[in-house]
CSV table of C-alpha atoms and ligand atoms in Angstrom, one decimal:
chain,number,residue,atom,x,y,z
A,1,MET,CA,-73.6,-52.0,-128.1
A,2,ILE,CA,-75.9,-49.5,-129.6
A,3,ASP,CA,-76.0,-49.1,-133.3
A,4,THR,CA,-76.0,-45.3,-133.8
A,5,HIS,CA,-76.1,-45.6,-137.5
A,6,GLU,CA,-79.8,-45.2,-137.9
A,7,ASN,CA,-79.8,-42.0,-135.9
A,8,ALA,CA,-76.9,-40.4,-137.7
A,9,ALA,CA,-77.5,-37.7,-140.4
A,10,PRO,CA,-77.7,-39.2,-143.9
A,11,ALA,CA,-74.1,-40.0,-144.8
A,12,ILE,CA,-73.8,-37.6,-147.8
A,13,ASP,CA,-70.1,-36.8,-148.4
A,14,PRO,CA,-70.0,-33.0,-148.9
A,15,LEU,CA,-66.8,-33.3,-151.0
A,16,GLU,CA,-68.3,-35.8,-153.4
A,17,GLY,CA,-68.6,-34.5,-157.0
A,18,GLU,CA,-72.4,-34.7,-157.2
A,19,SER,CA,-72.8,-32.8,-154.0
A,20,LEU,CA,-70.5,-30.0,-155.3
A,21,LEU,CA,-72.3,-30.0,-158.7
A,22,ARG,CA,-75.6,-29.2,-156.9
A,23,HIS,CA,-74.1,-26.0,-155.6
A,24,VAL,CA,-72.8,-25.1,-159.1
A,25,SER,CA,-76.2,-25.8,-160.6
A,26,ALA,CA,-78.0,-23.6,-158.0
A,27,LEU,CA,-75.7,-20.7,-158.7
A,28,ALA,CA,-75.0,-21.0,-162.5
A,29,TYR,CA,-78.3,-22.5,-163.7
A,30,ASN,CA,-81.0,-21.5,-161.2
A,31,ILE,CA,-79.6,-18.0,-160.5
A,32,GLY,CA,-77.6,-17.6,-163.7
A,33,PRO,CA,-75.3,-14.6,-164.6
A,34,ARG,CA,-74.2,-12.7,-161.5
A,35,PRO,CA,-72.8,-9.3,-162.5
A,36,ALA,CA,-71.0,-7.4,-159.6
A,37,GLY,CA,-73.5,-5.4,-157.5
A,38,HIS,CA,-76.6,-6.8,-159.3
A,39,ASP,CA,-79.6,-8.5,-157.7
A,40,THR,CA,-78.4,-11.9,-158.9
A,41,GLU,CA,-75.0,-11.5,-157.2
A,42,ALA,CA,-77.0,-10.9,-153.9
A,43,ARG,CA,-79.1,-13.9,-154.6
A,44,ALA,CA,-75.9,-16.0,-154.9
A,45,ARG,CA,-75.0,-14.7,-151.4
A,46,THR,CA,-78.4,-15.7,-150.1
A,47,TYR,CA,-77.9,-19.2,-151.5
A,48,ILE,CA,-74.4,-19.5,-150.0
A,49,ARG,CA,-75.8,-18.4,-146.6
A,50,LYS,CA,-78.5,-21.1,-146.8
A,51,ALA,CA,-76.0,-23.8,-147.8
A,52,LEU,CA,-73.8,-22.8,-144.9
A,53,ASN,CA,-76.7,-22.9,-142.5
A,54,GLU,CA,-77.6,-26.4,-143.7
A,55,ILE,CA,-74.0,-27.4,-142.9
A,56,GLY,CA,-74.5,-26.0,-139.4
A,57,ILE,CA,-72.5,-22.8,-139.9
A,58,THR,CA,-74.6,-19.9,-138.7
A,59,GLU,CA,-72.0,-17.2,-138.0
A,60,ILE,CA,-71.6,-15.5,-141.3
A,61,LYS,CA,-70.4,-12.0,-141.7
A,62,ALA,CA,-71.4,-9.8,-144.6
A,63,GLN,CA,-68.9,-7.1,-145.6
A,64,PRO,CA,-70.6,-4.7,-148.0
A,65,PHE,CA,-68.8,-2.3,-150.3
A,66,GLU,CA,-69.5,-0.2,-153.4
A,67,THR,CA,-68.6,-1.3,-156.9
A,68,PRO,CA,-69.2,-0.6,-160.6
A,69,ASP,CA,-70.6,-3.6,-162.5
A,70,SER,CA,-68.2,-3.8,-165.4
A,71,TRP,CA,-64.5,-3.8,-166.1
A,72,ALA,CA,-64.9,-1.1,-168.8
A,73,TYR,CA,-64.3,1.8,-166.4
A,74,ALA,CA,-60.9,0.5,-165.6
A,75,LEU,CA,-59.6,0.7,-169.1
A,76,GLY,CA,-62.0,3.3,-170.4
A,77,THR,CA,-61.3,6.1,-168.0
A,78,PRO,CA,-57.5,6.1,-168.6
A,79,PHE,CA,-58.3,6.3,-172.4
A,80,ALA,CA,-60.7,9.2,-171.8
A,81,LEU,CA,-58.0,11.1,-169.9
A,82,SER,CA,-55.4,10.4,-172.5
A,83,LEU,CA,-57.6,11.3,-175.4
A,84,THR,CA,-58.7,14.5,-173.7
A,85,GLY,CA,-55.0,15.2,-173.3
A,86,MET,CA,-54.4,14.7,-177.0
A,87,LEU,CA,-57.2,17.2,-177.8
A,88,LEU,CA,-55.9,19.8,-175.2
A,89,GLY,CA,-52.5,19.6,-176.9
A,90,ARG,CA,-54.0,21.4,-179.9
A,91,LEU,CA,-54.7,24.5,-177.8
A,92,GLY,CA,-51.2,25.8,-177.4
A,93,LYS,CA,-48.3,25.4,-174.9
A,94,LEU,CA,-50.3,25.2,-171.7
A,95,GLY,CA,-52.6,22.6,-173.4
A,96,ARG,CA,-49.6,20.5,-174.4
A,97,PHE,CA,-48.4,20.6,-170.8
A,98,ALA,CA,-51.8,19.5,-169.5
A,99,GLY,CA,-52.0,16.9,-172.3
A,100,ALA,CA,-48.6,15.4,-171.4
A,101,ILE,CA,-49.8,15.0,-167.7
A,102,LEU,CA,-53.1,13.4,-168.8
A,103,GLY,CA,-51.3,11.0,-171.1
A,104,ALA,CA,-48.9,9.9,-168.5
A,105,ALA,CA,-51.8,9.5,-166.0
A,106,GLY,CA,-53.7,7.4,-168.5
A,107,ALA,CA,-50.7,5.1,-169.0
A,108,TYR,CA,-50.2,4.8,-165.3
A,109,LEU,CA,-53.9,4.0,-164.6
A,110,THR,CA,-54.0,1.4,-167.4
A,111,TRP,CA,-51.0,-0.3,-165.9
A,112,ARG,CA,-52.6,-0.3,-162.5
A,113,ALA,CA,-55.8,-1.9,-164.0
A,114,VAL,CA,-54.0,-4.7,-165.8
A,115,SER,CA,-51.8,-5.3,-162.7
A,116,GLY,CA,-54.6,-5.9,-160.2
A,117,LEU,CA,-54.1,-2.7,-158.2
A,118,ARG,CA,-56.9,-0.6,-156.8
A,119,GLN,CA,-58.5,1.8,-159.3
A,120,PRO,CA,-58.4,5.4,-158.1
A,121,LEU,CA,-61.2,6.4,-160.6
A,122,ASP,CA,-63.5,3.5,-160.0
A,123,ARG,CA,-66.2,5.8,-158.7
A,124,VAL,CA,-66.9,7.4,-162.1
A,125,GLY,CA,-69.4,4.7,-163.1
A,126,THR,CA,-72.7,3.9,-161.5
A,127,GLN,CA,-72.1,2.5,-158.0
A,128,ARG,CA,-73.8,-0.6,-156.8
A,129,THR,CA,-73.6,-2.6,-153.6
A,130,SER,CA,-71.7,-5.8,-153.5
A,131,ALA,CA,-70.4,-7.8,-150.5
A,132,ASN,CA,-68.1,-10.4,-149.2
A,133,LEU,CA,-69.4,-13.3,-147.1
A,134,ILE,CA,-66.9,-14.3,-144.4
A,135,VAL,CA,-66.9,-17.5,-142.2
A,136,ARG,CA,-64.2,-18.3,-139.7
A,137,ILE,CA,-63.7,-21.9,-138.5
A,138,PRO,CA,-61.5,-21.9,-135.4
A,139,PRO,CA,-59.1,-24.8,-134.6
A,140,THR,CA,-59.9,-27.2,-131.8
A,141,GLY,CA,-56.5,-27.0,-130.2
A,142,ARG,CA,-53.8,-24.4,-129.8
A,143,TYR,CA,-53.9,-21.8,-132.6
A,144,ARG,CA,-50.8,-21.7,-134.9
A,145,ASN,CA,-51.9,-20.7,-138.5
A,146,THR,CA,-54.5,-18.9,-140.4
A,147,MET,CA,-55.5,-20.0,-143.9
A,148,VAL,CA,-57.9,-17.9,-146.0
A,149,LEU,CA,-59.8,-19.7,-148.9
A,150,LEU,CA,-61.1,-17.4,-151.6
A,151,ALA,CA,-63.9,-17.9,-154.2
A,152,HIS,CA,-65.6,-15.1,-156.1
A,153,THR,CA,-69.4,-15.1,-156.5
A,154,ASP,CA,-69.7,-12.7,-159.5
A,155,THR,CA,-69.4,-13.4,-163.2
A,156,ASN,CA,-67.9,-11.6,-166.2
A,157,ARG,CA,-69.2,-11.0,-169.7
A,158,HIS,CA,-68.8,-13.1,-172.9
A,159,ARG,CA,-65.7,-11.3,-174.3
A,160,GLU,CA,-64.3,-11.5,-177.8
A,161,SER,CA,-61.0,-10.6,-176.4
A,162,PHE,CA,-61.0,-14.0,-174.6
A,163,SER,CA,-61.7,-16.0,-177.8
A,164,SER,CA,-59.3,-18.8,-178.4
A,165,SER,CA,-57.5,-16.9,-181.2
A,166,ARG,CA,-57.1,-13.7,-179.2
A,167,LYS,CA,-56.6,-14.4,-175.5
A,168,ALA,CA,-53.0,-15.4,-175.8
A,169,SER,CA,-52.2,-11.9,-177.1
A,170,LEU,CA,-54.0,-10.0,-174.3
A,171,PRO,CA,-50.8,-9.0,-172.5
A,172,THR,CA,-49.3,-7.7,-175.7
A,173,THR,CA,-52.5,-5.8,-176.6
A,174,ALA,CA,-52.6,-4.2,-173.1
A,175,THR,CA,-48.9,-3.3,-173.2
A,176,ALA,CA,-49.5,-1.6,-176.6
A,177,LEU,CA,-52.4,0.4,-175.1
A,178,ILE,CA,-50.1,1.5,-172.2
A,179,GLY,CA,-47.4,2.4,-174.8
A,180,LEU,CA,-49.9,4.3,-176.9
A,181,GLN,CA,-50.9,6.4,-173.9
A,182,ALA,CA,-47.3,7.0,-172.8
A,183,ALA,CA,-46.5,7.9,-176.5
A,184,GLY,CA,-49.3,10.4,-176.4
A,185,ALA,CA,-47.7,12.1,-173.4
A,186,VAL,CA,-44.2,12.1,-175.1
A,187,ALA,CA,-45.7,13.5,-178.3
A,188,GLN,CA,-47.1,16.5,-176.4
A,189,VAL,CA,-43.7,17.3,-175.1
A,190,THR,CA,-41.8,16.8,-178.3
A,191,GLY,CA,-44.5,18.5,-180.4
A,192,GLY,CA,-44.7,16.5,-183.6
A,193,ASN,CA,-48.2,17.3,-185.0
A,194,TRP,CA,-48.4,14.4,-187.4
A,195,LEU,CA,-47.3,12.0,-184.7
A,196,SER,CA,-50.0,13.4,-182.4
A,197,ASN,CA,-52.5,12.7,-185.1
A,198,VAL,CA,-51.4,9.1,-185.5
A,199,ILE,CA,-51.4,8.5,-181.8
A,200,THR,CA,-54.9,10.1,-181.4
A,201,ALA,CA,-56.2,7.8,-184.1
A,202,GLY,CA,-54.6,4.8,-182.4
A,203,GLN,CA,-56.2,5.7,-179.1
A,204,ILE,CA,-59.6,6.2,-180.6
A,205,ALA,CA,-59.3,2.7,-182.2
A,206,GLY,CA,-58.2,1.3,-178.8
A,207,LEU,CA,-61.1,2.9,-177.0
A,208,GLY,CA,-63.4,1.5,-179.7
A,209,ALA,CA,-62.1,-2.0,-179.1
A,210,ILE,CA,-62.7,-1.7,-175.4
A,211,VAL,CA,-66.2,-0.5,-175.9
A,212,ALA,CA,-66.9,-3.3,-178.4
A,213,ASP,CA,-65.7,-5.8,-175.8
A,214,GLU,CA,-68.4,-4.6,-173.5
A,215,LYS,CA,-71.2,-5.7,-175.8
A,216,GLY,CA,-71.2,-9.4,-174.7
A,217,ASN,CA,-73.9,-10.7,-172.3
A,218,PHE,CA,-72.9,-11.7,-168.7
A,219,VAL,CA,-72.2,-15.4,-168.5
A,220,ASP,CA,-73.6,-18.1,-166.2
A,221,GLY,CA,-70.1,-18.6,-164.7
A,222,ALA,CA,-70.5,-22.3,-163.9
A,223,ASN,CA,-66.7,-22.7,-164.1
A,224,ASP,CA,-65.9,-19.0,-163.4
A,225,ASN,CA,-66.5,-19.2,-160.5
A,226,ALA,CA,-69.4,-21.2,-159.1
A,227,SER,CA,-67.0,-24.1,-159.2
A,228,ALA,CA,-64.9,-22.4,-156.6
A,229,VAL,CA,-67.8,-21.4,-154.4
A,230,ALA,CA,-68.9,-25.1,-154.5
A,231,CYS,CA,-65.4,-26.2,-153.3
A,232,LEU,CA,-65.5,-23.7,-150.4
A,233,LEU,CA,-68.9,-24.9,-149.4
A,234,GLY,CA,-67.7,-28.6,-149.5
A,235,ILE,CA,-64.5,-27.8,-147.6
A,236,GLY,CA,-66.6,-25.8,-145.1
A,237,ALA,CA,-68.9,-28.7,-144.4
A,238,ALA,CA,-65.9,-31.1,-144.0
A,239,LEU,CA,-64.2,-28.7,-141.6
A,240,HIS,CA,-67.3,-28.0,-139.6
A,241,ALA,CA,-67.7,-31.7,-139.0
A,242,GLN,CA,-64.0,-32.1,-138.2
A,243,PRO,CA,-62.1,-28.9,-137.6
A,244,LEU,CA,-58.4,-28.7,-137.8
A,245,GLN,CA,-56.3,-28.7,-134.6
A,246,HIS,CA,-54.0,-25.7,-135.1
A,247,THR,CA,-55.3,-23.9,-138.1
A,248,GLU,CA,-58.1,-21.3,-138.3
A,249,VAL,CA,-59.7,-21.4,-141.7
A,250,TRP,CA,-61.5,-18.4,-143.2
A,251,LEU,CA,-63.9,-19.0,-146.0
A,252,VAL,CA,-64.3,-15.8,-148.0
A,253,PHE,CA,-66.9,-15.6,-150.8
A,254,THR,CA,-65.8,-12.4,-152.5
A,255,GLY,CA,-68.0,-10.1,-154.6
A,256,ALA,CA,-67.0,-8.0,-157.6
A,257,GLU,CA,-63.8,-9.8,-158.6
A,258,GLU,CA,-64.4,-9.5,-162.3
A,259,VAL,CA,-64.5,-5.6,-162.2
A,260,GLY,CA,-61.0,-5.2,-160.6
A,261,LEU,CA,-60.7,-7.6,-157.6
A,262,LYS,CA,-62.8,-5.3,-155.5
A,263,GLY,CA,-63.9,-7.9,-153.0
A,264,VAL,CA,-60.4,-9.0,-152.0
A,265,HIS,CA,-59.2,-5.4,-151.8
A,266,ALA,CA,-62.1,-4.7,-149.4
A,267,LEU,CA,-61.2,-7.7,-147.4
A,268,LEU,CA,-57.6,-6.6,-147.0
A,269,ASP,CA,-58.7,-3.0,-146.2
A,270,GLU,CA,-60.7,-4.2,-143.2
A,271,TYR,CA,-58.9,-7.3,-141.9
A,272,GLY,CA,-55.5,-7.4,-143.6
A,273,GLU,CA,-53.2,-5.4,-141.4
A,274,GLN,CA,-54.7,-6.8,-138.1
A,275,GLN,CA,-55.3,-10.4,-138.9
A,276,MET,CA,-53.8,-11.5,-142.2
A,277,ARG,CA,-50.2,-10.4,-142.4
A,278,ARG,CA,-49.0,-14.0,-141.8
A,279,ALA,CA,-52.0,-15.8,-143.2
A,280,GLY,CA,-51.8,-18.1,-146.2
A,281,PHE,CA,-54.3,-17.5,-148.9
A,282,LEU,CA,-55.6,-20.1,-151.3
A,283,ASN,CA,-57.6,-18.8,-154.3
A,284,PHE,CA,-59.8,-21.2,-156.3
A,285,GLU,CA,-60.4,-20.2,-160.0
A,286,MET,CA,-62.3,-22.2,-162.6
A,287,VAL,CA,-61.7,-25.6,-161.1
A,288,GLY,CA,-64.8,-27.2,-162.6
A,289,ARG,CA,-63.2,-28.8,-165.6
A,290,GLY,CA,-60.0,-30.4,-166.7
A,291,ASN,CA,-56.8,-31.0,-164.8
A,292,LEU,CA,-55.9,-29.3,-161.6
A,293,ALA,CA,-52.9,-27.0,-161.4
A,294,TYR,CA,-51.4,-24.5,-159.0
A,295,VAL,CA,-50.0,-21.3,-160.6
A,296,THR,CA,-46.3,-20.8,-160.2
A,297,HIS,CA,-46.2,-17.5,-162.2
A,298,HIS,CA,-48.9,-15.2,-163.5
A,299,SER,CA,-48.4,-12.9,-166.4
A,300,GLY,CA,-51.0,-10.4,-165.3
A,301,PHE,CA,-52.7,-8.7,-168.3
A,302,SER,CA,-49.6,-6.9,-169.6
A,303,HIS,CA,-45.9,-7.5,-170.0
A,304,LEU,CA,-45.3,-5.1,-167.1
A,305,SER,CA,-47.7,-6.8,-164.7
A,306,ASP,CA,-46.4,-10.3,-163.8
A,307,TYR,CA,-46.5,-11.7,-160.3
A,308,ALA,CA,-45.9,-15.0,-158.5
A,309,PRO,CA,-47.1,-16.8,-155.4
A,310,ASP,CA,-45.0,-16.7,-152.2
A,311,SER,CA,-42.4,-19.4,-151.9
A,312,GLU,CA,-43.8,-20.7,-148.6
A,313,SER,CA,-47.3,-21.4,-150.2
A,314,VAL,CA,-45.7,-23.0,-153.3
A,315,ALA,CA,-43.7,-25.3,-151.1
A,316,LEU,CA,-46.8,-26.3,-149.1
A,317,VAL,CA,-48.8,-27.0,-152.2
A,318,GLU,CA,-45.9,-29.0,-153.7
A,319,ARG,CA,-45.6,-31.1,-150.6
A,320,THR,CA,-49.3,-31.8,-150.7
A,321,ALA,CA,-49.3,-32.6,-154.4
A,322,HIS,CA,-46.4,-35.0,-153.8
A,323,ALA,CA,-48.1,-36.8,-150.9
A,324,ASN,CA,-51.4,-37.0,-152.9
A,325,ARG,CA,-50.1,-38.1,-156.3
A,326,ARG,CA,-53.5,-39.6,-157.3
A,327,PHE,CA,-54.8,-36.1,-157.9
A,328,GLY,CA,-52.2,-35.5,-160.6
A,329,VAL,CA,-51.8,-31.8,-159.5
A,330,PHE,CA,-48.9,-29.9,-161.2
A,331,GLY,CA,-47.5,-26.4,-161.2
A,332,THR,CA,-47.7,-24.2,-164.2
A,333,LYS,CA,-47.1,-20.6,-165.5
A,334,MET,CA,-50.3,-18.9,-166.7
A,335,MET,CA,-51.6,-15.9,-168.6
A,336,MET,CA,-53.9,-14.7,-165.9
A,337,LEU,CA,-54.9,-11.9,-163.5
A,338,ASP,CA,-56.6,-13.1,-160.4
A,339,GLN,CA,-57.1,-12.3,-156.7
A,340,VAL,CA,-53.6,-13.3,-155.9
A,341,ALA,CA,-52.4,-10.2,-157.8
A,342,ALA,CA,-54.1,-8.0,-155.3
A,343,LEU,CA,-52.6,-10.0,-152.4
A,344,ARG,CA,-49.1,-10.1,-153.7
A,345,ARG,CA,-48.9,-6.4,-154.7
A,346,ARG,CA,-50.1,-5.5,-151.2
A,347,GLY,CA,-47.4,-7.7,-149.6
A,348,TYR,CA,-49.6,-10.6,-148.6
A,349,ARG,CA,-49.1,-14.3,-149.3
A,350,GLY,CA,-51.2,-16.2,-151.8
A,351,ILE,CA,-51.4,-19.0,-154.4
A,352,SER,CA,-54.1,-20.1,-156.9
A,353,LEU,CA,-55.5,-23.4,-157.9
A,354,VAL,CA,-56.8,-23.4,-161.4
A,355,GLY,CA,-58.5,-26.0,-163.7
A,356,LEU,CA,-56.9,-26.5,-167.1
A,357,ASP,CA,-58.8,-27.9,-170.1
A,358,VAL,CA,-57.2,-30.1,-172.8
A,359,ASP,CA,-55.9,-27.0,-174.6
A,360,GLY,CA,-54.1,-25.8,-171.5
A,361,TRP,CA,-56.5,-23.0,-170.8
A,362,PRO,CA,-59.2,-22.6,-168.1
A,363,ALA,CA,-62.3,-24.0,-169.7
A,364,ASN,CA,-64.8,-21.5,-171.3
A,365,TRP,CA,-63.1,-18.5,-169.8
A,366,HIS,CA,-65.3,-15.4,-170.2
A,367,SER,CA,-67.3,-17.2,-172.8
A,368,ALA,CA,-71.0,-17.8,-173.3
A,369,THR,CA,-70.2,-21.5,-173.2
A,370,ASP,CA,-69.4,-21.3,-169.4
A,371,ALA,CA,-72.5,-23.1,-168.4
A,372,ILE,CA,-73.5,-26.0,-166.2
A,373,GLY,CA,-73.3,-28.6,-169.0
A,374,ASN,CA,-69.6,-28.1,-169.2
A,375,ILE,CA,-68.8,-28.9,-165.6
A,376,GLN,CA,-67.2,-32.2,-164.6
A,377,PRO,CA,-68.1,-33.4,-161.1
A,378,GLU,CA,-64.9,-35.3,-160.8
A,379,ALA,CA,-62.9,-32.0,-161.4
A,380,LEU,CA,-64.9,-30.3,-158.7
A,381,GLU,CA,-64.2,-33.1,-156.3
A,382,ARG,CA,-60.5,-33.2,-157.0
A,383,ALA,CA,-60.2,-29.5,-156.4
A,384,ALA,CA,-62.1,-29.6,-153.1
A,385,ARG,CA,-60.3,-32.7,-151.8
A,386,PHE,CA,-56.9,-31.3,-152.8
A,387,GLY,CA,-57.8,-27.9,-151.1
A,388,LEU,CA,-58.7,-29.8,-148.0
A,389,ALA,CA,-55.5,-31.8,-148.2
A,390,ILE,CA,-53.4,-28.6,-148.3
A,391,LEU,CA,-55.1,-27.4,-145.1
A,392,GLN,CA,-54.5,-30.8,-143.5
A,393,THR,CA,-50.8,-30.8,-144.6
A,394,LEU,CA,-50.3,-27.4,-143.0
A,395,ASP,CA,-52.1,-28.4,-139.8
A,396,THR,CA,-50.3,-31.7,-139.4
A,397,GLU,CA,-46.9,-30.1,-139.9
A,398,SER,CA,-47.6,-27.6,-137.1
A,399,HIS,CA,-48.3,-30.3,-134.5
B,1,ZN,ZN1,-62.8,-15.9,-162.0
């Protein structure tokens, strides 16, 4: 018998924590902050390509799209409309009519923004080019399922609104902003001048808070979301070595998530209707530290924006968690707006895996402390192995 061991490739397990940590380090430490549409986001894609090539995956499709680089436009433009409306209201009857419409439009656009829907006015800011990277790993046998794994490559800013004392009240704050804009529209119709003044002052304060929140630097995004990219690379390597029998797996590294889920919207625009109507989507978010959970209910960023994963996905993840109890994965409700919001609002399936730190929140969320030193290799490994287990559960059940 011939011992093939010596000729085999070095036996590095791609799902091992230290292997995954190397990807996080390359993205978050070597490249650093990756704002949507910036050069460093493109460098992250170059790294992902290289890593996929090393695994042996060479068919990688880039799907470019235009994007602004910050979330400010999404909340700032509705306020600009609403405030313009409040000023027009001072110019007589016609002005009040126009003001009421602008106020209502502002409230509606803010609601869209905090609910994960596409932003009709996202072209007002400077446009840059971002892209999704897409890999498809076909099954070896008869095709039965499609599963799409999502991980975003871009990073957000350090935000005071996400400080530990303030983040829990984000949905209430956003609901108040929507209310303020709607109240502006109503005040134009009912015509109380003092009320209009109070609302205008409130809106100026609200706009000021949004502008102030844009002052923070972009973060390294080791947890958010290099951790997720690392998991997809690890799972990709495992699947390339041993593909599933009946399940086609898509690895989608999305761009511009932090500025309004632009990457996943672009993905659905191009592929959704034709190829993803029945697909499962598994989104990885901040899985680099703490316990691993799947989200059973998302608040969105207002009290009018909640959403939930589809029941089929929840059941699949539950069965996988039950059969792999060593991972300690559990279901939880969360204050969160993620790529699953875009999926669910557009009628697709989808569920998120999220890491939760000891305080019950994702670690270092939109904080300057989201750096390589705060990543736990064992958390990365758990997320990647559990993600792969979900795929295997689905595949085995469809034999
Ligand atoms: Zn994220």
